[in-house]
Amino acid sequence: MHPGRLSLRTKLLAFNVGMVVVTLAVLLGLDLAFERVRINGPLYKAIDSGQAVVADILPPPLFIVESHLAAFELVDAQAHGDTARVGLLEALLHQREREFETRRAEWTRALPPGAMKDSLVDAACAPAATYFQVVERDLLPALRRNDVASARELLAHTLQPLFADHRDRIQFAVAAAQRENAQREASAAVFVERVRIVMLACWIALALAAFVIVRRVLMKPIVERVAEVGEVLERIGAGDTRTPVVAAGGDEFDQILQAIDRMRERLSSADDTMRAQRRDLESALVEAQSATRAKSEFLANMSHEIRTPMNAVLGMTDLALRTELTDRQRGYLVQARSAAEALLRVIDDILDFSRIEAGRLVLESRDFSLDEVFGRLTALVGLKAQEKGLELLLKTSPELPPVLVGDPMRLLQVLVNLCSNAIKFTENGEIVVVTVRSVASEADSVLLRFDVKDTGIGLAPGQVEALFRPFSQVDASSTRAHGGAGLGLAICRKLVGLMGGEIDVDSTPGLGSDFRFTARFRVGSPAQAARLPHAGAHRDLRILVVDDSANSREILDDLLLLLGYAPVVEASGAAGLAELRRAAGVGRPYQLVLLDWRMPGLDGFDVVRMLRDDPPPGPAPAIVLVTAYGDEAIVREAASQGLAGCLAKPVGASTLLDAINGACGPQRGGRAPAPARAQAPEALRGRRVLLVEDNELNRFVATELLGDVAGMDVALAGNGHEALAQLREARFDLVLMDIQMPGMDGLQCTRLIRADEAFARLPVIAMTAHATAGDRDKSIAAGMNDHVDKPFEPAQLFEVMLRWLAPAGPVAAAAPVAREAPAPGPVVDFELGLRRCLGRPELYHKIVGRYLRQRGTSGNEIRAALDAGELQAGARHAHTLVSTASMLGAPALAALARELHDAVDLGLPERWRALLGRLEALQAEIDVELARHMQDVAPPERSDG
């Protein structure tokens, strides 16, 4: 087998065995090298022997020194005749001589041949041997002869020099031994250093060899196999689970590859299963989406189908209520209308919920003020609160932006639902408070928090959890007691989420609930903010607020501060009387009193009577009665008492300022007087405009506005063909294009205009009564520059035209004339119609006259077309009626005509037949109302002929 295909385990085993063998060889060589210098080795023994000799002869051996001393004592003892001592000393001399011979024999045997042995045994011991020979041969015999003089002569001249010579030779031998030991030690040190260097070199070579072996023999193939495994895993990770993994060998990596291949097979099987499940899920999703669409369409169709007869029921009930009825009959009809309205609310909730679930509910984005929303909220739920004896209070934080951009209708829908629930579940409580404040703001948007508090039945924690689920009620008993489909709060949560907020509730059983939600809106333009109510230049009006409700006092105080006044508040009638008398006594009387009607102790009328019976000094203040329980009896009583007016709770900034103006006159704090007549922007005067419109009444209205009011040069075309012909013959600055026209509609005409390079920069503005986002998108896609909805406000039309005719400059907004508009009838809002005619009564009267004449000559064009089977013509006439009714100030007729148009357009004959009957009945009522208005109010129209 090739070494490269050996298993990793075999390679590692061979490498480890090789490393062990090499290491043992190096260690064995080191052991042999250190044999010379190790303990008990030759060199060590030589050095140890030399050191022992030096230690033995340093200082000089005692047998030489003692023998020399014993010779001196022996001579002295002989001289004194001490024979005993002489004998002892002779014996000592003989003993030392024997010791010397013994030591000399040991050195001769132990020392190796060399300088050390020569200097010590031969040179150093020779004088000592001679010394002992002289003692035996000459000294002892002389002493035995008692020849002391000769003995002394021998000591001084023979033995003493031999002793000195022996001592000197011993010192020389020691020096020689030390030199020899030093040489041996130096040699050992050099040897050890060499061995250390050789050992280091061996270890370095061993490490390099190991590195080369590991890198070339072990790591390189391992890296290659790891890369191979990585490529396989990457391929599988990329989704290739079909290609098998090849594992030819039998090493560990091949085992890994085999395991990966088994994993690939399992993944492939799982992928097949997942693909099948995905196909099933996609099929189920398509079915679910189809079911959702079918459900939404069913709910929408059913809602409309139910709403159609219900609207007829409501309309006929209203008509019946206008006739002469007995009290019992009127009660029956009122009950029937209430039940029909409740049923319509349930239907509307179901329709809204289905739209939200289907993702088809799109929020509107337009300028509005909270005062406007609260005004509509008061109109919708205020009466219910009054009927139950509850106070509905609205509190707005002063730092809120005056103008917001968003969907006021959906915000109103949430507030109406929450306030209706609060009123419905509050039987004996005191107040329902709607508070709004800012919780976060950015440069162009603000997050508002709304709180709706009540003192009703409250909720348990378990009830709160299920509160926002669809079709959920507080409990079975409340369902029976209060009714409802249980969709309101679920819809509120969806709408709040669409507005970028959240909804939640805090509640305590028996104490009430606090529903709070947040919503994000963009901040409106300063131009719109300038239109909001504010106090006039005279802000010194002294106002006293008297109300027992702390919330009501705080709200009125905040509103007055917001309007620029500095009010004083009191909590009871008695305190209010005392404050009025105190202020009058110091010469600073109040000019206006906002007096609550129902208060404990002294109510509002009691305070008025006491002021009349005992007036304070100075002029009497104007008194406005504030009440949450307004009815005609209270208004009549206030008028009979000579009060300046009545103000119904909840109070908004506009209604409060209107009450102040009514009581004290606008010169003290109202709005500036409106201009006598609206003015069109000067930049429009003299510009040529082509109006493409098939409806005669719409052409007349637009011609009057654009020609007489704005001073523009207006040309007319009845359809797209006529428009193209006029564009080829003359030059125009702008085209106003209707969308739905016979022959060639506005979209097709605009496409042909854009196809001609000569008209590439000509502004074309769409005008249609269908103001959906889809219609706007179609207009832009066809090449139109902008879009104006019918019925259009004159100021809005002028602003859009200026946007494309002039580079910049503010647009002069149209305003109503100073003359008061006639009181609106039950089905026609004459003030709205007058406003859409730029505040020009004569123009409005001309439009009404033409409409009535057209009705008298052509009759009901819609029914005639539909009865003849001309559905497109019928839909076109209904479309025309939408804009005509809106221009007249009949929004109900416009809405009904739009619904009829949609029914015809969608091919729903049963629906449009029912709508047609309602439309004809409403149209007949409007004809009567308009004819009465022309007779009673409008001046007679001059004949054109």
Coordinates of C-alpha atoms in Angstrom, one line a residue, residues 377-719:
L377 CA -67.7 62.0 18.5
T378 CA -70.0 64.2 20.6
A379 CA -72.6 64.2 17.9
L380 CA -72.6 60.4 17.7
V381 CA -72.4 59.3 21.4
G382 CA -73.2 62.5 23.4
L383 CA -77.0 61.9 23.2
K384 CA -76.6 58.3 24.6
A385 CA -74.6 59.7 27.5
Q386 CA -77.2 62.3 28.2
E387 CA -80.0 59.7 28.1
K388 CA -78.2 57.7 30.9
G389 CA -77.3 60.8 32.9
L390 CA -73.6 60.5 32.3
E391 CA -71.1 63.3 31.6
L392 CA -69.0 62.8 28.5
L393 CA -65.9 64.9 28.9
L394 CA -63.1 65.5 26.4
K395 CA -59.6 66.6 27.5
T396 CA -56.8 67.5 25.2
S397 CA -53.3 68.3 26.2
P398 CA -52.3 71.9 25.1
E399 CA -49.0 70.8 23.6
L400 CA -50.6 68.7 20.9
P401 CA -50.1 69.8 17.2
P402 CA -53.1 71.8 16.1
V403 CA -53.3 69.9 12.8
L404 CA -52.6 66.2 12.2
V405 CA -52.3 64.1 9.1
G406 CA -54.0 60.7 9.1
D407 CA -57.3 59.0 8.9
P408 CA -59.8 60.8 11.1
M409 CA -62.7 58.5 10.2
R410 CA -60.9 55.4 11.5
L411 CA -59.7 57.3 14.6
L412 CA -63.3 58.3 15.1
Q413 CA -64.4 54.7 14.6
V414 CA -62.2 53.6 17.5
L415 CA -63.2 56.4 19.8
V416 CA -66.9 55.8 19.1
N417 CA -66.6 52.1 19.8
L418 CA -64.7 52.7 23.1
C419 CA -67.0 55.5 24.2
S420 CA -70.1 53.5 23.3
N421 CA -68.9 50.6 25.3
A422 CA -68.1 52.9 28.2
I423 CA -71.6 54.4 28.1
K424 CA -73.2 51.0 27.6
F425 CA -71.6 49.4 30.6
T426 CA -71.9 52.4 33.0
E427 CA -75.2 52.6 34.7
N428 CA -74.8 54.9 37.7
G429 CA -71.3 56.3 37.2
E430 CA -70.4 59.9 37.0
I431 CA -68.3 60.5 33.9
V432 CA -66.8 59.1 30.8
V433 CA -63.5 60.9 30.1
V434 CA -61.6 60.9 26.8
T435 CA -58.0 62.1 27.4
V436 CA -55.5 62.6 24.7
R437 CA -51.8 63.5 25.1
S438 CA -48.5 63.1 23.3
V439 CA -46.2 60.4 24.4
A440 CA -43.5 60.7 21.7
S441 CA -42.8 63.2 19.0
E442 CA -40.4 63.5 16.1
A443 CA -39.7 66.1 13.5
D444 CA -42.6 65.2 11.3
S445 CA -44.8 62.9 13.4
V446 CA -46.3 62.4 16.8
L447 CA -47.4 59.4 18.8
L448 CA -50.7 60.2 20.7
R449 CA -52.2 58.3 23.6
F450 CA -55.9 58.2 24.1
D451 CA -57.6 57.2 27.3
V452 CA -61.3 56.4 27.6
K453 CA -62.2 56.0 31.3
D454 CA -65.5 55.0 32.8
T455 CA -66.9 54.1 36.2
G456 CA -68.9 51.1 35.0
I457 CA -69.0 47.4 35.8
G458 CA -65.3 46.8 35.2
L459 CA -63.6 43.6 34.1
A460 CA -62.0 40.6 35.9
P461 CA -58.5 39.6 34.8
G462 CA -59.8 36.5 33.0
Q463 CA -62.3 38.7 31.0
V464 CA -59.6 41.1 29.9
E465 CA -57.5 38.3 28.3
A466 CA -60.4 37.4 25.9
L467 CA -61.6 41.0 25.4
F468 CA -60.0 41.7 22.0
R469 CA -60.8 38.4 20.4
P470 CA -63.4 38.4 17.6
F471 CA -67.0 37.6 18.7
S472 CA -66.0 37.7 22.3
Q473 CA -68.2 39.2 25.0
V474 CA -67.6 40.1 28.7
D475 CA -69.8 37.2 29.7
A476 CA -73.0 35.6 28.8
S477 CA -75.1 37.8 31.0
S478 CA -73.7 41.0 29.6
T479 CA -74.3 39.7 26.1
R480 CA -78.0 39.2 27.0
A481 CA -78.1 42.5 28.8
H482 CA -76.3 44.7 26.3
G483 CA -76.1 42.9 23.0
G484 CA -73.5 43.3 20.3
A485 CA -71.6 41.0 18.0
G486 CA -68.3 41.1 20.0
L487 CA -66.4 42.5 17.0
G488 CA -65.9 46.1 18.0
L489 CA -62.8 45.7 20.2
A490 CA -61.2 43.3 17.7
I491 CA -61.7 45.8 15.0
C492 CA -60.3 48.6 17.2
R493 CA -57.2 46.5 17.8
K494 CA -56.7 46.0 14.1
L495 CA -57.3 49.7 13.3
V496 CA -55.0 50.9 16.1
G497 CA -52.3 48.5 14.7
L498 CA -52.7 50.0 11.2
M499 CA -52.2 53.5 12.8
G500 CA -48.9 52.4 14.3
G501 CA -50.1 52.0 17.9
E502 CA -51.3 49.5 20.5
I503 CA -54.4 49.1 22.6
D504 CA -54.7 47.9 26.2
V505 CA -57.0 48.1 29.2
D506 CA -56.8 48.5 33.0
S507 CA -59.9 47.5 34.8
T508 CA -61.2 46.7 38.3
P509 CA -64.5 44.9 38.8
G510 CA -67.1 47.3 40.2
L511 CA -64.9 50.4 39.8
G512 CA -64.6 50.8 36.0
S513 CA -62.2 50.5 33.1
D514 CA -59.5 52.6 31.4
F515 CA -59.1 51.7 27.8
R516 CA -56.0 53.3 26.3
F517 CA -54.5 53.2 22.9
T518 CA -51.8 54.9 20.9
A519 CA -51.7 56.1 17.3
R520 CA -49.1 57.8 15.2
F521 CA -49.9 60.7 13.0
R522 CA -47.9 63.1 10.9
V523 CA -47.9 66.8 11.9
G524 CA -49.9 69.1 9.6
S525 CA -48.8 72.2 7.8
P526 CA -48.7 75.6 9.5
A527 CA -51.1 77.0 6.9
Q528 CA -53.8 74.5 8.2
A529 CA -53.0 75.3 11.8
A530 CA -53.7 79.0 11.2
R531 CA -57.3 78.1 10.5
L532 CA -57.9 76.7 14.0
P533 CA -59.8 78.8 16.6
H534 CA -58.0 81.1 18.9
A535 CA -58.7 84.1 21.0
G536 CA -58.7 87.6 19.4
A537 CA -56.3 90.4 20.1
H538 CA -58.4 91.4 23.3
R539 CA -57.4 88.7 25.8
D540 CA -58.4 90.6 28.9
L541 CA -61.8 89.1 29.2
R542 CA -62.3 88.0 32.8
I543 CA -64.0 84.6 32.9
L544 CA -65.2 82.6 35.9
V545 CA -65.8 78.8 35.6
V546 CA -68.1 77.2 38.2
D547 CA -68.4 73.4 38.0
D548 CA -68.5 70.7 40.7
S549 CA -66.7 68.2 38.5
A550 CA -62.9 68.4 38.9
N551 CA -62.4 66.9 35.4
S552 CA -64.8 69.3 33.9
R553 CA -63.1 72.3 35.6
E554 CA -59.7 71.1 34.5
I555 CA -60.9 70.7 30.9
L556 CA -62.5 74.1 30.7
D557 CA -59.5 75.7 32.3
D558 CA -57.1 74.1 29.8
L559 CA -59.3 75.1 26.8
L560 CA -59.6 78.7 27.9
L561 CA -55.8 78.8 28.5
L562 CA -55.3 77.3 25.0
L563 CA -57.6 80.0 23.5
G564 CA -55.5 82.7 25.3
Y565 CA -57.7 83.6 28.3
A566 CA -56.8 83.5 32.0
P567 CA -59.9 82.0 33.8
V568 CA -60.7 81.5 37.5
V569 CA -62.4 78.3 38.5
E570 CA -64.6 77.5 41.5
A571 CA -66.0 74.1 42.6
S572 CA -69.6 75.0 43.7
G573 CA -72.4 77.5 43.3
A574 CA -71.8 79.1 46.7
A575 CA -68.1 79.5 46.0
G576 CA -68.9 81.0 42.6
L577 CA -71.3 83.5 44.1
A578 CA -68.7 84.5 46.7
E579 CA -66.0 85.0 44.0
L580 CA -68.4 87.1 41.8
R581 CA -69.2 89.4 44.8
R582 CA -65.5 89.6 45.8
A583 CA -64.3 90.6 42.3
A584 CA -67.1 93.2 41.9
G585 CA -66.2 94.6 45.3
V586 CA -62.6 95.3 44.4
G587 CA -63.6 96.8 41.1
R588 CA -62.6 93.9 38.8
P589 CA -65.9 92.2 37.9
Y590 CA -66.1 89.2 35.7
Q591 CA -67.5 89.7 32.2
L592 CA -68.4 86.0 31.5
V593 CA -69.5 83.1 33.8
L594 CA -69.4 79.5 32.5
L595 CA -71.9 78.0 35.0
D596 CA -72.6 74.3 35.3
W597 CA -76.3 73.5 35.5
R598 CA -76.4 70.4 37.8
M599 CA -74.4 70.8 41.0
P600 CA -75.0 69.7 44.6
G601 CA -76.3 72.4 46.8
L602 CA -76.9 75.4 44.5
D603 CA -77.4 74.4 40.9
G604 CA -76.9 76.8 38.0
F605 CA -80.4 78.3 38.0
D606 CA -80.3 78.8 41.7
V607 CA -77.1 80.8 41.3
V608 CA -78.8 82.9 38.5
R609 CA -81.8 83.6 40.7
M610 CA -79.6 84.7 43.6
L611 CA -77.7 87.0 41.4
R612 CA -80.9 88.5 40.1
D613 CA -82.3 89.0 43.6
D614 CA -79.1 90.4 45.1
P615 CA -76.8 91.6 42.2
P616 CA -73.2 92.5 42.9
P617 CA -72.1 96.1 42.2
G618 CA -71.2 96.9 38.6
P619 CA -72.3 95.5 35.3
A620 CA -73.9 92.1 35.3
P621 CA -71.7 89.4 33.7
A622 CA -72.9 87.3 30.7
I623 CA -73.8 83.8 31.9
V624 CA -73.5 80.7 29.7
L625 CA -75.1 77.6 31.1
V626 CA -72.9 74.4 30.8
T627 CA -74.7 71.1 30.9
A628 CA -74.2 67.5 29.9
Y629 CA -78.0 66.8 30.0
G630 CA -79.0 69.3 27.4
D631 CA -82.6 69.2 26.2
E632 CA -85.1 71.8 24.9
A633 CA -86.5 72.4 28.3
I634 CA -83.2 73.5 29.7
V635 CA -82.5 75.7 26.7
R636 CA -86.0 77.3 27.0
E637 CA -85.5 77.8 30.7
A638 CA -82.0 79.4 30.1
A639 CA -83.6 81.8 27.5
S640 CA -86.4 82.7 29.9
Q641 CA -83.8 83.5 32.6
G642 CA -82.1 85.9 30.2
L643 CA -78.8 83.8 30.0
A644 CA -76.4 84.4 27.2
G645 CA -76.6 80.8 25.9
C646 CA -76.2 77.1 26.6
L647 CA -73.0 75.1 26.1
A648 CA -73.4 71.3 25.9
K649 CA -70.7 68.9 27.2
P650 CA -68.3 67.7 26.0
V651 CA -66.9 71.1 25.2
G652 CA -64.4 71.6 22.4
A653 CA -62.2 74.6 21.5
S654 CA -64.4 75.7 18.6
T655 CA -67.7 75.3 20.4
L656 CA -66.3 77.1 23.5
L657 CA -65.1 80.0 21.4
D658 CA -68.4 80.2 19.6
A659 CA -70.2 80.4 22.9
I660 CA -67.9 83.2 24.1
N661 CA -68.4 85.1 20.9
G662 CA -72.2 84.6 21.1
A663 CA -72.2 85.8 24.7
C664 CA -69.7 88.7 24.6
G665 CA -69.3 89.5 20.9
P666 CA -66.4 88.6 18.6
Q667 CA -64.7 91.9 19.3
R668 CA -63.6 90.5 22.7
G669 CA -62.2 87.2 21.6
G670 CA -63.6 85.8 18.4
R671 CA -62.3 85.2 15.0
A672 CA -61.7 88.0 12.6
P673 CA -64.6 88.7 10.3
A674 CA -64.6 86.9 7.1
P675 CA -64.0 88.7 3.8
A676 CA -67.1 89.9 2.0
R677 CA -66.4 87.7 -1.1
A678 CA -63.9 85.0 -1.9
Q679 CA -61.1 85.9 -4.3
A680 CA -59.4 83.6 -6.8
P681 CA -55.6 83.6 -7.1
E682 CA -54.5 86.4 -9.4
A683 CA -52.1 84.0 -11.2
L684 CA -55.0 82.2 -12.8
R685 CA -56.4 85.3 -14.5
G686 CA -56.1 85.2 -18.3
R687 CA -54.8 81.6 -18.5
R688 CA -56.4 79.4 -21.1
V689 CA -57.9 76.1 -19.9
L690 CA -59.7 73.3 -21.8
L691 CA -62.5 71.7 -19.8
V692 CA -63.4 68.2 -21.0
E693 CA -66.7 67.3 -19.4
D694 CA -69.8 65.6 -20.7
N695 CA -72.3 66.7 -18.0
E696 CA -74.0 70.0 -18.8
L697 CA -74.4 71.0 -15.2
N698 CA -70.8 70.2 -14.3
R699 CA -69.7 72.3 -17.3
F700 CA -71.8 75.2 -16.2
V701 CA -70.5 75.1 -12.6
A702 CA -66.8 74.8 -13.8
T703 CA -67.3 77.6 -16.4
E704 CA -68.8 79.9 -13.8
L705 CA -66.0 79.2 -11.3
L706 CA -63.1 79.3 -13.8
G707 CA -64.4 82.1 -16.0
D708 CA -66.4 84.5 -13.9
V709 CA -64.6 84.0 -10.6
A710 CA -61.0 83.2 -11.6
G711 CA -61.0 85.2 -14.8
M712 CA -59.7 82.3 -17.0
D713 CA -60.4 81.8 -20.7
V714 CA -62.4 78.5 -20.7
A715 CA -63.0 76.3 -23.7
L716 CA -65.4 73.3 -23.5
A717 CA -65.3 69.8 -24.9
G718 CA -67.9 67.1 -24.4
N719 CA -65.7 64.0 -24.9

